Amino acid sequence: MKIDGCEFPDDLLYDSDGLVWARPLTSGDVQVGITSIYAAVAGRIAKVSGKTAGVEYAKGSAIGFLESGKYFGPIRAPVGGVLQEINPKVLVKPRTMMEDLYREGWIARVHPSNLAADRRSLLALPAAAEFLAKQIAALRVRCFAAFPDYEMFEIGVECAAVLVKLNELLVQVPLGEIVHLVTDDPTSPIEMVRWSDETGQPVIDERREGPLFHFLVRKTS
């Protein structure tokens, strides 16, 4: 389910803050990760660390930590139990969390002590949709299809000049990286379509917020 641009898979359970998800596995363990709300709050994640495996942690205890250029905070266990492992993929490549939050970007696997009791305080969709929408608004979260590597804020600049700057930036950035462009030029939706057709660089997400237009561009060539 998508709520205000933020993705929340229907098959997961969510903690009471809407920051962490839980996926019960057939093995009896529970996979744990962060939601699109928490990812947006943290920003581009530079480092993930985990607590010691093989130790039992109470529900709500920190089992890991996130670090970005603007944020440092805990990943709290949505269920109590023994921490089985921290996902080695996110330890080596934190970007995995941002590229695939709900699958490859899981953070921890916990063997719950009392899942039946703990899951009573976890939230499920669609009932949780209203609460999650309120959290998005309260935290002023903005979710996009991907996390940008570069930001361009071009307010009061004509779109033609903005696109010149965008082209100059794309020459410098590595393939696969993403630019978040913000402009207030009302012609930008049409101009960005034309620019994308001409350059072959895809606009992977766009939205309007009041007088501002947001575009995510991925460098592919």
XYZ file of C-alpha atoms in Angstrom:
221
model
C 0.000 0.000 0.000
C 1.238 3.489 -0.827
C 0.382 6.241 1.659
C 1.261 9.827 0.722
C 3.985 8.523 -1.567
C 5.463 6.180 1.061
C 5.408 2.428 0.482
C 4.118 -0.028 3.114
C 3.760 -3.686 2.057
C 0.437 -5.191 3.089
C 1.966 -8.414 4.433
C 4.130 -6.816 7.138
C 3.547 -5.753 10.731
C 4.594 -2.294 11.933
C 5.702 -0.978 15.309
C 3.714 1.651 17.200
C 5.889 4.466 15.815
C 5.649 3.346 12.192
C 9.444 3.224 11.978
C 10.183 -0.513 12.026
C 8.579 -3.473 10.273
C 8.416 -7.160 11.196
C 7.984 -10.166 8.909
C 7.238 -13.505 10.648
C 9.075 -16.296 8.800
C 8.077 -19.939 8.410
C 11.143 -20.857 10.479
C 9.595 -19.127 13.492
C 12.046 -16.232 13.340
C 11.076 -12.641 12.601
C 12.817 -10.509 10.007
C 13.165 -6.844 10.967
C 13.742 -3.716 8.905
C 12.991 -0.009 8.792
C 10.019 1.601 7.074
C 10.028 4.253 4.389
C 9.174 6.772 7.131
C 12.348 6.016 9.071
C 14.421 5.909 5.896
C 13.171 9.366 4.909
C 13.913 10.739 8.385
C 17.433 9.295 8.403
C 18.318 10.339 4.864
C 21.076 8.670 2.860
C 22.339 5.950 5.190
C 26.120 5.769 5.380
C 26.581 3.126 8.063
C 24.634 0.336 9.753
C 25.812 -1.393 12.913
C 24.265 -4.153 14.990
C 24.253 -5.405 18.545
C 25.805 -8.742 19.517
C 24.069 -11.796 18.053
C 23.047 -14.672 20.315
C 21.848 -12.294 23.027
C 18.219 -11.815 24.064
C 16.841 -8.286 23.735
C 13.551 -6.980 25.066
C 10.944 -5.554 22.737
C 11.784 -1.907 22.105
C 15.492 -2.385 22.801
C 18.046 -1.171 20.290
C 19.372 -4.056 18.208
C 21.215 -1.848 15.741
C 21.968 1.712 14.716
C 21.668 3.860 11.589
C 24.038 6.649 10.701
C 23.843 9.234 7.938
C 25.291 12.653 7.360
C 22.417 14.220 9.293
C 21.186 11.471 11.602
C 22.229 8.842 14.141
C 19.594 6.672 15.759
C 18.610 3.215 17.001
C 16.786 0.384 15.290
C 14.445 -0.944 17.962
C 13.261 -4.542 18.113
C 9.536 -4.804 17.324
C 9.493 -8.133 19.185
C 11.508 -9.428 22.103
C 13.827 -12.373 21.592
C 17.290 -13.594 20.685
C 19.070 -11.659 17.955
C 20.073 -14.308 15.428
C 21.959 -12.157 12.944
C 22.433 -8.751 11.390
C 22.050 -8.783 7.613
C 25.645 -8.834 6.289
C 24.541 -7.134 3.062
C 23.543 -3.910 4.810
C 26.693 -3.920 6.934
C 28.869 -4.048 3.819
C 26.609 -1.955 1.590
C 24.227 0.297 3.576
C 22.785 1.543 0.285
C 20.996 -1.833 0.026
C 18.544 -0.578 2.631
C 17.594 2.405 0.510
C 17.406 0.431 -2.718
C 15.239 -2.383 -1.324
C 13.892 -1.479 2.129
C 11.446 -4.325 2.450
C 13.361 -7.241 0.927
C 17.141 -7.343 0.522
C 17.482 -4.360 2.871
C 16.240 -6.138 5.998
C 18.377 -5.428 9.055
C 18.030 -8.223 11.585
C 16.587 -11.659 12.237
C 15.187 -12.307 15.708
C 13.940 -15.520 17.309
C 10.976 -14.202 19.324
C 10.392 -15.140 22.946
C 6.632 -14.599 22.777
C 5.496 -13.557 19.316
C 1.817 -14.082 20.091
C 1.976 -11.513 22.892
C 4.217 -9.033 21.066
C 2.233 -8.989 17.850
C -0.842 -7.708 19.690
C 0.816 -4.290 19.871
C 2.019 -4.354 16.263
C 0.024 -2.706 13.495
C -1.272 -4.292 10.305
C -2.698 -2.829 7.127
C -5.208 -1.637 6.144
C -6.169 -0.737 9.734
C -2.837 1.050 10.288
C -3.142 3.288 7.222
C -4.656 6.267 9.042
C -2.025 6.142 11.789
C 0.838 5.888 9.286
C -0.548 8.850 7.345
C -0.571 10.892 10.566
C 3.044 9.905 11.276
C 4.099 10.974 7.786
C 2.458 14.351 8.337
C 3.774 14.787 11.887
C 7.360 14.021 10.880
C 7.040 15.992 7.628
C 8.251 13.014 5.670
C 8.632 13.109 1.898
C 9.031 9.738 0.184
C 10.297 9.304 -3.353
C 10.882 6.302 -5.599
C 14.594 6.391 -4.697
C 17.000 8.276 -2.464
C 18.901 11.063 -4.233
C 22.670 11.317 -4.300
C 22.612 14.981 -5.306
C 20.274 17.911 -4.682
C 19.521 20.840 -6.988
C 17.341 23.676 -5.659
C 16.694 26.055 -8.542
C 14.093 28.541 -7.330
C 13.412 31.591 -9.473
C 15.462 30.192 -12.365
C 13.963 29.562 -15.801
C 13.745 25.910 -16.754
C 16.084 26.293 -19.738
C 18.867 27.491 -17.437
C 18.037 24.770 -14.906
C 18.432 22.073 -17.555
C 21.837 23.439 -18.540
C 22.940 23.074 -14.906
C 21.412 19.600 -14.720
C 23.319 18.495 -17.823
C 26.554 19.857 -16.357
C 25.991 17.965 -13.115
C 25.151 14.691 -14.861
C 28.453 14.806 -16.739
C 30.221 14.629 -13.377
C 28.190 12.005 -11.506
C 28.656 8.205 -11.775
C 26.201 6.010 -13.656
C 23.196 4.942 -11.618
C 23.244 7.890 -9.243
C 20.214 10.094 -8.737
C 19.642 13.836 -8.785
C 16.744 15.471 -6.950
C 15.773 18.645 -8.781
C 13.438 21.225 -7.229
C 12.145 24.105 -9.335
C 9.281 26.576 -9.282
C 9.115 27.009 -13.058
C 5.523 26.094 -14.077
C 6.735 24.871 -17.480
C 9.036 22.285 -15.887
C 6.695 19.246 -16.179
C 6.556 19.652 -19.965
C 10.204 20.646 -20.279
C 11.394 17.665 -18.226
C 9.515 15.247 -20.500
C 11.127 16.855 -23.537
C 14.560 16.855 -21.896
C 14.266 13.183 -20.910
C 13.274 12.197 -24.459
C 16.218 14.119 -25.903
C 18.889 12.931 -23.461
C 17.651 9.428 -22.676
C 18.033 10.102 -18.948
C 14.892 8.865 -17.144
C 12.801 10.895 -14.733
C 11.966 8.157 -12.225
C 9.671 10.186 -9.980
C 8.000 13.574 -9.922
C 5.481 15.472 -7.862
C 4.162 18.917 -7.163
C 4.057 20.411 -3.677
C 2.437 23.828 -3.718
C 4.422 26.031 -6.125
C 7.382 23.631 -6.215
C 8.019 20.795 -8.662
C 10.198 17.858 -7.624
C 11.930 15.540 -10.101
C 14.195 12.541 -9.570
C 16.560 11.867 -12.458
C 18.722 8.747 -12.702
C 21.901 8.894 -14.777
C 21.873 5.907 -17.126
C 24.310 6.965 -19.836
